[in-house]
Amino acid sequence: MDNFKSVDEVLDFAINQEQEAIDFYSELANKASREDIKKIYLDFVKEEIGHKVKLMKVKEEKSLVELPDSMVTDLKISDYLVPVKATPDMSYQDALIVVMNKEKAAYRLYSSLAKMAPTEDTRNLFQKLALEEANHKLQFETEYDDNIMRDN
């Protein structure tokens, strides 16, 4: 599958990506040895759950139903996939790299959806989700700089 074929397919993909983030951050929180890091991951879990709920609401309300198929098929799935899958046994450094890439992909997807949104409310929702994902990425980049780069 190279392109999305429907609005529902795009939303299902985004919802699935949010669920993967929830699962991964939960796993990282369970493995965190420091309470402050554990709290950060659990906060991300809450935010990603909120994202998933918002996306499910958009799907349920058919807020994007007005999008022409040609706009949807212009979205290429590969533009929003991260080729490396997160695994529970990966190093902290590798986990941060995967997470930064996943947050970047989510940002790009929500930015694309915001540009296509048929209503101002839907556009604002996707812009907000994109901004939150960009902020997540920045937090992980800061963590990487502070704790990985410093150690090397």
mmCIF file of C-alpha atoms in Angstrom:
data_model
loop_
_atom_site.group_PDB
_atom_site.id
_atom_site.type_symbol
_atom_site.label_atom_id
_atom_site.label_comp_id
_atom_site.label_asym_id
_atom_site.label_seq_id
_atom_site.Cartn_x
_atom_site.Cartn_y
_atom_site.Cartn_z
ATOM 1 C CA MET A 1 0.000 0.000 0.000
ATOM 2 C CA ASP A 2 1.664 3.212 -1.173
ATOM 3 C CA ASN A 3 -1.043 5.809 -0.676
ATOM 4 C CA PHE A 4 -4.007 6.233 1.600
ATOM 5 C CA LYS A 5 -7.241 5.473 -0.211
ATOM 6 C CA SER A 6 -9.783 7.134 2.072
ATOM 7 C CA VAL A 7 -10.185 9.579 4.925
ATOM 8 C CA ASP A 8 -11.013 6.671 7.234
ATOM 9 C CA GLU A 9 -7.764 4.975 6.247
ATOM 10 C CA VAL A 10 -5.777 8.118 7.136
ATOM 11 C CA LEU A 11 -7.556 8.419 10.470
ATOM 12 C CA ASP A 12 -7.151 4.704 11.241
ATOM 13 C CA PHE A 13 -3.434 5.041 10.510
ATOM 14 C CA ALA A 14 -3.125 8.091 12.791
ATOM 15 C CA ILE A 15 -5.115 6.381 15.556
ATOM 16 C CA ASN A 16 -2.899 3.297 15.266
ATOM 17 C CA GLN A 17 0.246 5.448 15.437
ATOM 18 C CA GLU A 18 -1.053 7.106 18.600
ATOM 19 C CA GLN A 19 -1.773 3.674 20.127
ATOM 20 C CA GLU A 20 1.764 2.543 19.294
ATOM 21 C CA ALA A 21 3.093 5.666 21.026
ATOM 22 C CA ILE A 22 0.911 4.971 24.076
ATOM 23 C CA ASP A 23 2.188 1.398 24.278
ATOM 24 C CA PHE A 24 5.817 2.379 23.782
ATOM 25 C CA TYR A 25 5.787 5.248 26.299
ATOM 26 C CA SER A 26 4.046 2.965 28.803
ATOM 27 C CA GLU A 27 6.779 0.366 28.326
ATOM 28 C CA LEU A 28 9.503 3.004 28.733
ATOM 29 C CA ALA A 29 7.803 4.330 31.880
ATOM 30 C CA ASN A 30 7.734 0.827 33.355
ATOM 31 C CA LYS A 31 11.458 0.420 32.665
ATOM 32 C CA ALA A 32 12.532 3.893 33.803
ATOM 33 C CA SER A 33 14.846 3.810 36.779
ATOM 34 C CA ARG A 34 14.444 7.503 37.577
ATOM 35 C CA GLU A 35 11.102 8.800 38.822
ATOM 36 C CA ASP A 36 11.401 12.084 36.906
ATOM 37 C CA ILE A 37 11.900 10.224 33.613
ATOM 38 C CA LYS A 38 9.042 7.858 34.461
ATOM 39 C CA LYS A 39 6.758 10.848 35.063
ATOM 40 C CA ILE A 40 7.724 12.373 31.696
ATOM 41 C CA TYR A 41 6.794 9.155 29.891
ATOM 42 C CA LEU A 42 3.510 8.847 31.783
ATOM 43 C CA ASP A 43 2.684 12.461 30.890
ATOM 44 C CA PHE A 44 3.305 11.599 27.234
ATOM 45 C CA VAL A 45 1.023 8.568 27.601
ATOM 46 C CA LYS A 46 -1.765 10.882 28.795
ATOM 47 C CA GLU A 47 -1.191 13.303 25.915
ATOM 48 C CA GLU A 48 -1.129 10.532 23.316
ATOM 49 C CA ILE A 49 -4.355 9.100 24.755
ATOM 50 C CA GLY A 50 -5.866 12.564 24.324
ATOM 51 C CA HIS A 51 -4.667 12.642 20.707
ATOM 52 C CA LYS A 52 -6.195 9.234 20.049
ATOM 53 C CA VAL A 53 -9.532 10.298 21.551
ATOM 54 C CA LYS A 54 -9.582 13.464 19.413
ATOM 55 C CA LEU A 55 -8.837 11.479 16.262
ATOM 56 C CA MET A 56 -11.537 8.940 17.090
ATOM 57 C CA LYS A 57 -13.980 11.820 17.544
ATOM 58 C CA VAL A 58 -13.020 13.277 14.144
ATOM 59 C CA LYS A 59 -13.595 9.853 12.602
ATOM 60 C CA GLU A 60 -16.906 9.340 14.404
ATOM 61 C CA GLU A 61 -18.192 12.804 13.472
ATOM 62 C CA LYS A 62 -16.942 12.426 9.894
ATOM 63 C CA SER A 63 -15.325 15.889 10.174
ATOM 64 C CA LEU A 64 -13.071 15.174 7.207
ATOM 65 C CA VAL A 65 -15.701 13.564 4.998
ATOM 66 C CA GLU A 66 -15.631 16.589 2.676
ATOM 67 C CA LEU A 67 -12.049 15.909 1.609
ATOM 68 C CA PRO A 68 -11.851 14.868 -2.036
ATOM 69 C CA ASP A 69 -10.288 11.455 -2.648
ATOM 70 C CA SER A 70 -7.587 13.104 -4.763
ATOM 71 C CA MET A 71 -6.346 15.007 -1.698
ATOM 72 C CA VAL A 72 -6.285 11.859 0.419
ATOM 73 C CA THR A 73 -4.469 9.784 -2.182
ATOM 74 C CA ASP A 74 -1.749 12.446 -2.362
ATOM 75 C CA LEU A 75 -0.753 11.461 1.179
ATOM 76 C CA LYS A 76 1.892 8.763 0.895
ATOM 77 C CA ILE A 77 1.970 6.341 3.821
ATOM 78 C CA SER A 78 5.746 6.022 3.612
ATOM 79 C CA ASP A 79 6.071 9.735 4.416
ATOM 80 C CA TYR A 80 4.663 9.068 7.872
ATOM 81 C CA LEU A 81 6.211 5.711 8.762
ATOM 82 C CA VAL A 82 9.297 5.262 10.890
ATOM 83 C CA PRO A 83 11.219 2.280 9.471
ATOM 84 C CA VAL A 84 12.687 1.174 12.800
ATOM 85 C CA LYS A 85 10.253 -0.404 15.202
ATOM 86 C CA ALA A 86 10.637 0.319 18.872
ATOM 87 C CA THR A 87 11.372 -2.729 20.982
ATOM 88 C CA PRO A 88 11.306 -2.977 24.763
ATOM 89 C CA ASP A 89 14.917 -4.209 24.923
ATOM 90 C CA MET A 90 16.483 -1.396 22.875
ATOM 91 C CA SER A 91 18.941 0.986 24.491
ATOM 92 C CA TYR A 92 17.771 4.304 25.906
ATOM 93 C CA GLN A 93 19.661 6.123 23.139
ATOM 94 C CA ASP A 94 18.012 4.034 20.411
ATOM 95 C CA ALA A 95 14.604 4.490 22.040
ATOM 96 C CA LEU A 96 15.054 8.265 22.022
ATOM 97 C CA ILE A 97 16.027 8.217 18.344
ATOM 98 C CA VAL A 98 12.978 6.137 17.413
ATOM 99 C CA VAL A 99 10.687 8.350 19.479
ATOM 100 C CA MET A 100 12.079 11.550 17.919
ATOM 101 C CA ASN A 101 11.479 10.113 14.449
ATOM 102 C CA LYS A 102 7.956 8.977 15.345
ATOM 103 C CA GLU A 103 7.087 12.399 16.740
ATOM 104 C CA LYS A 104 8.477 14.032 13.585
ATOM 105 C CA ALA A 105 6.372 11.724 11.392
ATOM 106 C CA ALA A 106 3.260 12.486 13.463
ATOM 107 C CA TYR A 107 3.983 16.211 13.154
ATOM 108 C CA ARG A 108 4.234 15.906 9.361
ATOM 109 C CA LEU A 109 1.003 13.908 9.125
ATOM 110 C CA TYR A 110 -1.000 16.340 11.265
ATOM 111 C CA SER A 111 0.486 19.319 9.402
ATOM 112 C CA SER A 112 -0.592 17.764 6.097
ATOM 113 C CA LEU A 113 -4.075 17.065 7.437
ATOM 114 C CA ALA A 114 -4.348 20.644 8.745
ATOM 115 C CA LYS A 115 -3.604 21.984 5.262
ATOM 116 C CA MET A 116 -6.395 19.818 3.819
ATOM 117 C CA ALA A 117 -8.957 20.321 6.561
ATOM 118 C CA PRO A 118 -12.311 21.462 5.183
ATOM 119 C CA THR A 119 -13.310 23.496 8.253
ATOM 120 C CA GLU A 120 -11.527 25.910 10.539
ATOM 121 C CA ASP A 121 -12.290 23.769 13.610
ATOM 122 C CA THR A 122 -10.773 20.678 12.020
ATOM 123 C CA ARG A 123 -7.787 22.671 10.766
ATOM 124 C CA ASN A 124 -7.227 24.079 14.265
ATOM 125 C CA LEU A 125 -7.426 20.583 15.762
ATOM 126 C CA PHE A 126 -4.766 19.206 13.419
ATOM 127 C CA GLN A 127 -2.569 22.279 13.877
ATOM 128 C CA LYS A 128 -2.805 21.795 17.639
ATOM 129 C CA LEU A 129 -1.936 18.099 17.335
ATOM 130 C CA ALA A 130 1.015 18.975 15.072
ATOM 131 C CA LEU A 131 2.269 21.533 17.580
ATOM 132 C CA GLU A 132 1.994 19.045 20.446
ATOM 133 C CA GLU A 133 3.951 16.441 18.465
ATOM 134 C CA ALA A 134 6.614 19.053 17.630
ATOM 135 C CA ASN A 135 6.860 19.891 21.333
ATOM 136 C CA HIS A 136 7.240 16.199 22.178
ATOM 137 C CA LYS A 137 10.052 15.905 19.644
ATOM 138 C CA LEU A 138 11.766 18.966 21.110
ATOM 139 C CA GLN A 139 11.551 17.513 24.618
ATOM 140 C CA PHE A 140 13.114 14.251 23.446
ATOM 141 C CA GLU A 141 15.812 16.139 21.531
ATOM 142 C CA THR A 142 16.623 18.072 24.701
ATOM 143 C CA GLU A 143 16.749 14.821 26.674
ATOM 144 C CA TYR A 144 19.042 13.347 24.020
ATOM 145 C CA ASP A 145 21.333 16.390 24.081
ATOM 146 C CA ASP A 146 21.403 16.556 27.875
ATOM 147 C CA ASN A 147 21.891 12.867 28.628
ATOM 148 C CA ILE A 148 23.254 11.090 25.564
ATOM 149 C CA MET A 149 25.457 13.659 23.868
ATOM 150 C CA ARG A 150 26.845 14.784 27.215
ATOM 151 C CA ASP A 151 27.906 11.226 28.028
ATOM 152 C CA ASN A 152 29.726 10.783 24.702
#
